[in-house]
Amino acid sequence: MRNKRLFVGFSLALLLLISIETYIYINNSEQKKEDVKLSFVLTGDNLDKWENLVAGAETAAIDEDCIVDFINSPVEYGFEGEVENIERQLDEGADYVMVASSDYQAMKEYVKATDYADKIVFVKNGLYKADKTSILTNDYQLGCDFGNYIIDNCQAKKLIMVSTKEDINTVEIREAIEETLKNSSINVEYRLMSATSGTLNQSMYNLGQSGLYNGFITLDNETMEAAAKAQSKLKAKVLVYSVDNSREAVYYLDSNDINAVAFEDDYSLGYLAVCEALDKKVSTVYDVGALYYITDKDSIHSEQMEKVLFPFVK
């Protein structure tokens, strides 16, 4: 009798153990999904200029347990090169492709004409809130805020605004700055510059030396560097206000060669782009609203600015 009870108890325990293991196996199988694969197609001859955005995307990939690849599309191949890279990534199994296009309008038309609308996320370059699947800075508001900063911190009578390109982002910022300064005491003139470095450097020096302007508003990395380099050659330094995200801009700001920088929060853009593709809610620590900052020599080494400018310390 005792042996029979022991056998029944053992059988029940074994059955319970098998049931628990079966439940765990089935539950894990239901929860386990194939890894989601995301690709970023970023225009540039290397990924150096995208360092902060890549860091943000990589952090999100770790947090969300997905796979992220980064592809640089050489500048010389233009929009066609971006399309080729997008299609290759999708053919190779990417579930979503984040694209920072050199020609937003052409890319938008391309996406409309294909079946990729639900697989493409615009990041960094594009028109704010124009697309449902996009993670972009509000460039117009950035320009307005930078214009107001210049008004509040600048005694200049005339500034020249320069750029080597006229893409959607640059045009938005330029128009916002012009609109903001229109009713101020500061006159602003715009000029499209040559992208050839030797010609650009000489032109920026000539403009600074001419005495016609109190300084520059630069809208891209090339004009920022040319303006900063010209300072050491000019008889008297001029004011320089720059829209730029590079490490060089931080260096020149810290060296007093430029006066203030407006920059986009690329780290958060990268993080949020991954979350957008995965349709994930994100912590408010990354949901930073406008996704841009304005800093000068007085604030560049504040704790907040260093965390944004150098996100690898986060």
Short mmCIF file of C-alpha atoms in Angstrom, two decimals:
data_model
loop_
_atom_site.label_atom_id
_atom_site.label_comp_id
_atom_site.label_asym_id
_atom_site.label_seq_id
_atom_site.Cartn_x
_atom_site.Cartn_y
_atom_site.Cartn_z
CA MET A 1 0.00 0.00 0.00
CA ARG A 2 2.83 2.32 0.96
CA ASN A 3 4.66 1.54 -2.28
CA LYS A 4 1.51 2.25 -4.26
CA ARG A 5 1.16 5.69 -2.65
CA LEU A 6 4.80 6.42 -3.34
CA PHE A 7 4.34 5.43 -6.98
CA VAL A 8 1.23 7.61 -7.33
CA GLY A 9 3.02 10.55 -5.68
CA PHE A 10 6.06 10.10 -7.91
CA SER A 11 3.84 9.91 -11.00
CA LEU A 12 1.98 13.07 -10.04
CA ALA A 13 5.24 14.91 -9.36
CA LEU A 14 6.65 13.77 -12.68
CA LEU A 15 3.47 14.83 -14.48
CA LEU A 16 3.61 18.22 -12.77
CA LEU A 17 7.26 18.67 -13.76
CA ILE A 18 6.51 17.72 -17.38
CA SER A 19 3.57 20.16 -17.43
CA ILE A 20 5.71 23.00 -16.10
CA GLU A 21 8.48 22.33 -18.62
CA THR A 22 5.93 22.10 -21.45
CA TYR A 23 4.38 25.42 -20.40
CA ILE A 24 7.77 27.15 -20.26
CA TYR A 25 8.76 25.77 -23.66
CA ILE A 26 5.50 26.79 -25.34
CA ASN A 27 5.53 30.23 -23.69
CA ASN A 28 9.13 30.91 -24.74
CA SER A 29 8.42 29.72 -28.27
CA GLU A 30 5.50 32.11 -28.55
CA GLN A 31 7.52 35.02 -27.20
CA LYS A 32 10.64 34.36 -29.23
CA LYS A 33 10.68 36.24 -32.50
CA GLU A 34 13.16 36.40 -35.27
CA ASP A 35 15.66 39.20 -34.81
CA VAL A 36 14.48 42.40 -36.49
CA LYS A 37 17.13 43.68 -38.89
CA LEU A 38 17.46 47.41 -39.50
CA SER A 39 19.79 49.23 -41.87
CA PHE A 40 20.85 52.88 -41.99
CA VAL A 41 21.81 54.28 -45.41
CA LEU A 42 23.77 57.46 -44.73
CA THR A 43 25.21 59.70 -47.43
CA GLY A 44 28.91 60.45 -47.10
CA ASP A 45 32.30 59.08 -48.06
CA ASN A 46 32.63 57.61 -44.57
CA LEU A 47 30.58 57.36 -41.39
CA ASP A 48 32.65 59.86 -39.38
CA LYS A 49 30.09 62.66 -39.69
CA TRP A 50 27.39 60.27 -38.48
CA GLU A 51 29.24 59.20 -35.33
CA ASN A 52 26.68 60.46 -32.83
CA LEU A 53 23.69 59.20 -34.80
CA VAL A 54 25.31 55.75 -35.09
CA ALA A 55 25.98 55.74 -31.33
CA GLY A 56 22.32 56.50 -30.61
CA ALA A 57 21.09 53.80 -32.98
CA GLU A 58 23.50 51.24 -31.51
CA THR A 59 22.26 52.03 -27.99
CA ALA A 60 18.65 51.55 -29.12
CA ALA A 61 19.59 48.25 -30.82
CA ILE A 62 21.00 46.98 -27.52
CA ASP A 63 17.96 48.18 -25.56
CA GLU A 64 15.49 46.68 -28.06
CA ASP A 65 17.51 43.54 -28.95
CA CYS A 66 17.62 44.07 -32.70
CA ILE A 67 20.30 44.06 -35.39
CA VAL A 68 21.43 47.34 -36.97
CA ASP A 69 23.77 47.80 -39.95
CA PHE A 70 25.22 51.10 -41.19
CA ILE A 71 25.93 51.72 -44.87
CA ASN A 72 27.59 54.84 -46.19
CA SER A 73 26.53 55.85 -49.68
CA PRO A 74 29.38 57.82 -51.35
CA VAL A 75 28.56 61.42 -52.18
CA GLU A 76 29.60 61.06 -55.83
CA TYR A 77 26.87 58.45 -56.44
CA GLY A 78 24.16 60.81 -55.23
CA PHE A 79 20.51 59.82 -55.00
CA GLU A 80 20.96 56.85 -57.36
CA GLY A 81 23.60 55.40 -55.05
CA GLU A 82 21.26 55.73 -52.08
CA VAL A 83 18.49 53.89 -53.93
CA GLU A 84 20.88 51.12 -54.91
CA ASN A 85 21.94 50.68 -51.30
CA ILE A 86 18.36 50.73 -50.03
CA GLU A 87 17.26 48.06 -52.49
CA ARG A 88 20.30 45.92 -51.70
CA GLN A 89 19.61 46.08 -47.98
CA LEU A 90 15.98 45.10 -48.45
CA ASP A 91 16.97 42.26 -50.79
CA GLU A 92 19.41 41.01 -48.16
CA GLY A 93 16.71 40.81 -45.51
CA ALA A 94 16.47 44.20 -43.84
CA ASP A 95 13.04 44.70 -42.29
CA TYR A 96 13.37 48.49 -42.31
CA VAL A 97 15.81 50.98 -43.81
CA MET A 98 16.50 54.37 -42.25
CA VAL A 99 17.74 56.82 -44.85
CA ALA A 100 19.42 60.23 -44.57
CA SER A 101 19.08 61.25 -48.20
CA SER A 102 21.09 63.91 -50.03
CA ASP A 103 17.98 64.61 -52.14
CA TYR A 104 14.92 64.39 -49.91
CA GLN A 105 12.40 65.33 -52.59
CA ALA A 106 13.66 62.70 -55.03
CA MET A 107 13.75 60.09 -52.28
CA LYS A 108 10.22 60.94 -51.22
CA GLU A 109 8.98 60.49 -54.80
CA TYR A 110 10.89 57.21 -55.11
CA VAL A 111 9.34 55.83 -51.92
CA LYS A 112 5.87 56.85 -53.13
CA ALA A 113 6.38 55.06 -56.45
CA THR A 114 7.44 51.77 -54.82
CA ASP A 115 6.03 49.35 -52.28
CA TYR A 116 8.63 50.44 -49.73
CA ALA A 117 6.57 53.10 -47.96
CA ASP A 118 6.15 50.92 -44.86
CA LYS A 119 9.84 49.94 -44.84
CA ILE A 120 11.56 53.33 -45.15
CA VAL A 121 12.08 55.74 -42.25
CA PHE A 122 13.44 59.22 -43.03
CA VAL A 123 16.04 60.32 -40.49
CA LYS A 124 18.03 63.56 -40.15
CA ASN A 125 17.33 64.92 -43.67
CA GLY A 126 13.79 65.78 -44.65
CA LEU A 127 10.84 68.09 -44.07
CA TYR A 128 9.61 68.10 -40.46
CA LYS A 129 6.25 66.34 -39.98
CA ALA A 130 5.80 65.87 -43.74
CA ASP A 131 6.00 62.09 -43.43
CA LYS A 132 4.45 59.72 -40.92
CA THR A 133 7.61 57.65 -40.70
CA SER A 134 10.33 60.20 -40.05
CA ILE A 135 12.57 61.28 -37.20
CA LEU A 136 13.70 64.81 -37.98
CA THR A 137 14.74 68.00 -36.27
CA ASN A 138 12.42 70.97 -36.66
CA ASP A 139 14.93 72.93 -38.75
CA TYR A 140 12.70 75.96 -39.17
CA GLN A 141 12.32 76.34 -35.41
CA LEU A 142 16.05 75.80 -35.00
CA GLY A 143 16.63 78.71 -37.40
CA CYS A 144 14.17 80.94 -35.54
CA ASP A 145 15.75 80.22 -32.17
CA PHE A 146 19.25 80.73 -33.54
CA GLY A 147 18.18 84.00 -35.12
CA ASN A 148 16.81 85.18 -31.78
CA TYR A 149 20.04 84.13 -30.06
CA ILE A 150 22.02 86.22 -32.55
CA ILE A 151 19.76 89.23 -31.96
CA ASP A 152 20.16 88.93 -28.18
CA ASN A 153 23.93 88.39 -28.23
CA CYS A 154 25.25 90.31 -31.22
CA GLN A 155 26.01 93.99 -31.83
CA ALA A 156 26.55 93.49 -35.57
CA LYS A 157 24.96 95.74 -38.16
CA LYS A 158 25.41 93.42 -41.13
CA LEU A 159 26.11 89.69 -41.38
CA ILE A 160 26.57 87.50 -44.42
CA MET A 161 24.94 84.05 -44.36
CA VAL A 162 26.77 81.42 -46.40
CA SER A 163 26.37 77.80 -47.47
CA THR A 164 27.85 75.45 -50.07
CA LYS A 165 24.57 73.62 -50.64
CA GLU A 166 20.85 74.28 -50.73
CA ASP A 167 19.20 71.08 -49.52
CA ILE A 168 15.85 70.96 -47.72
CA ASN A 169 17.39 71.34 -44.26
CA THR A 170 19.66 74.26 -45.17
CA VAL A 171 16.86 76.13 -46.94
CA GLU A 172 14.53 75.73 -43.94
CA ILE A 173 17.14 77.09 -41.54
CA ARG A 174 18.13 79.93 -43.85
CA GLU A 175 14.55 81.09 -44.35
CA ALA A 176 13.87 80.96 -40.61
CA ILE A 177 16.95 83.02 -39.76
CA GLU A 178 16.13 85.58 -42.46
CA GLU A 179 12.55 85.88 -41.22
CA THR A 180 13.67 86.27 -37.61
CA LEU A 181 16.30 88.92 -38.36
CA LYS A 182 14.04 90.83 -40.73
CA ASN A 183 12.59 93.09 -38.05
CA SER A 184 15.81 93.50 -36.09
CA SER A 185 18.64 96.01 -36.41
CA ILE A 186 20.83 93.35 -38.06
CA ASN A 187 20.89 93.18 -41.84
CA VAL A 188 21.67 89.79 -43.34
CA GLU A 189 22.75 88.93 -46.87
CA TYR A 190 22.83 85.39 -48.25
CA ARG A 191 25.41 83.94 -50.64
CA LEU A 192 25.83 80.41 -52.07
CA MET A 193 29.53 79.55 -52.02
CA SER A 194 31.74 77.23 -54.06
CA ALA A 195 32.24 73.82 -52.42
CA THR A 196 35.86 73.66 -53.67
CA SER A 197 37.96 74.06 -50.53
CA GLY A 198 40.67 76.33 -51.98
CA THR A 199 38.17 78.66 -53.61
CA LEU A 200 35.93 78.64 -50.53
CA ASN A 201 38.75 79.45 -48.12
CA GLN A 202 39.92 82.37 -50.24
CA SER A 203 36.36 83.69 -50.69
CA MET A 204 35.64 83.55 -46.97
CA TYR A 205 38.88 85.36 -46.20
CA ASN A 206 38.05 88.04 -48.79
CA LEU A 207 34.59 88.56 -47.33
CA GLY A 208 35.93 88.80 -43.79
CA GLN A 209 38.70 91.18 -44.82
CA SER A 210 36.44 93.42 -46.92
CA GLY A 211 35.01 95.28 -43.94
CA LEU A 212 31.54 95.08 -45.49
CA TYR A 213 30.31 92.63 -42.90
CA ASN A 214 30.66 92.23 -39.14
CA GLY A 215 30.67 88.48 -39.48
CA PHE A 216 29.25 85.24 -40.85
CA ILE A 217 26.32 82.94 -40.30
CA THR A 218 27.48 79.60 -41.70
CA LEU A 219 24.97 76.89 -42.55
CA ASP A 220 27.20 73.85 -43.15
CA ASN A 221 30.47 72.27 -42.10
CA GLU A 222 32.45 73.56 -45.07
CA THR A 223 31.63 77.22 -44.53
CA MET A 224 32.06 76.86 -40.76
CA GLU A 225 35.60 75.54 -41.18
CA ALA A 226 36.49 78.17 -43.78
CA ALA A 227 35.22 80.98 -41.54
CA ALA A 228 37.09 79.64 -38.51
CA LYS A 229 40.34 79.19 -40.44
CA ALA A 230 40.10 82.72 -41.86
CA GLN A 231 40.12 84.23 -38.37
CA SER A 232 43.88 83.84 -37.88
CA LYS A 233 44.58 85.62 -41.17
CA LEU A 234 42.21 88.54 -40.78
CA LYS A 235 43.43 91.88 -39.47
CA ALA A 236 40.57 91.78 -36.99
CA LYS A 237 38.43 88.80 -36.05
CA VAL A 238 34.81 88.78 -37.19
CA LEU A 239 31.75 87.22 -35.59
CA VAL A 240 30.90 83.66 -36.63
CA TYR A 241 27.61 81.91 -35.87
CA SER A 242 27.46 78.35 -37.19
CA VAL A 243 24.93 75.59 -37.75
CA ASP A 244 27.01 72.44 -37.54
CA ASN A 245 27.28 69.10 -35.71
CA SER A 246 30.94 68.28 -36.07
CA ARG A 247 33.71 67.88 -33.51
CA GLU A 248 35.54 70.61 -35.41
CA ALA A 249 32.78 73.07 -34.55
CA VAL A 250 33.23 72.26 -30.86
CA TYR A 251 36.99 72.76 -31.18
CA TYR A 252 36.65 76.12 -32.96
CA LEU A 253 34.04 77.27 -30.45
CA ASP A 254 36.31 76.35 -27.56
CA SER A 255 39.18 78.17 -29.31
CA ASN A 256 37.14 81.39 -29.72
CA ASP A 257 37.24 81.18 -33.52
CA ILE A 258 33.46 80.95 -33.68
CA ASN A 259 30.96 82.54 -31.30
CA ALA A 260 28.05 80.11 -31.11
CA VAL A 261 26.86 76.84 -32.61
CA ALA A 262 23.37 75.50 -33.27
CA PHE A 263 23.46 71.74 -33.59
CA GLU A 264 21.04 68.86 -33.93
CA ASP A 265 20.93 66.11 -31.33
CA ASP A 266 22.06 63.30 -33.63
CA TYR A 267 22.36 60.78 -30.79
CA SER A 268 18.65 61.05 -30.00
CA LEU A 269 17.79 61.08 -33.71
CA GLY A 270 19.53 57.71 -34.11
CA TYR A 271 17.94 56.26 -31.01
CA LEU A 272 14.44 57.44 -31.92
CA ALA A 273 14.76 56.22 -35.53
CA VAL A 274 15.27 52.66 -34.32
CA CYS A 275 12.33 52.98 -31.94
CA GLU A 276 10.18 54.41 -34.73
CA ALA A 277 10.94 51.44 -36.99
CA LEU A 278 10.09 49.04 -34.16
CA ASP A 279 6.98 51.03 -33.24
CA LYS A 280 8.26 51.33 -29.69
CA LYS A 281 7.39 53.84 -27.02
CA VAL A 282 10.51 55.52 -25.70
CA SER A 283 11.57 56.97 -22.40
CA THR A 284 11.24 60.74 -22.07
CA VAL A 285 15.00 60.91 -21.58
CA TYR A 286 15.30 60.48 -25.36
CA ASP A 287 12.11 62.28 -26.34
CA VAL A 288 13.77 65.69 -26.26
CA GLY A 289 11.24 67.58 -28.32
CA ALA A 290 12.95 69.93 -30.74
CA LEU A 291 16.09 67.73 -30.98
CA TYR A 292 18.50 70.66 -31.23
CA TYR A 293 20.60 72.88 -28.99
CA ILE A 294 22.37 76.23 -29.14
CA THR A 295 25.63 76.65 -27.26
CA ASP A 296 28.45 79.15 -26.88
CA LYS A 297 31.76 79.39 -25.03
CA ASP A 298 29.99 79.98 -21.72
CA SER A 299 27.80 76.88 -21.90
CA ILE A 300 29.78 74.39 -24.00
CA HIS A 301 31.30 72.65 -20.97
CA SER A 302 28.09 72.43 -18.98
CA GLU A 303 27.04 68.93 -17.98
CA GLN A 304 24.04 69.01 -20.33
CA MET A 305 26.03 70.14 -23.36
CA GLU A 306 28.83 67.63 -22.85
CA LYS A 307 26.33 64.77 -22.65
CA VAL A 308 24.75 65.84 -25.93
CA LEU A 309 27.94 66.72 -27.78
CA PHE A 310 29.83 63.67 -26.51
CA PRO A 311 27.14 61.00 -26.08
CA PHE A 312 29.60 58.17 -25.55
CA VAL A 313 29.84 59.33 -21.92
CA LYS A 314 26.16 58.63 -21.35
#
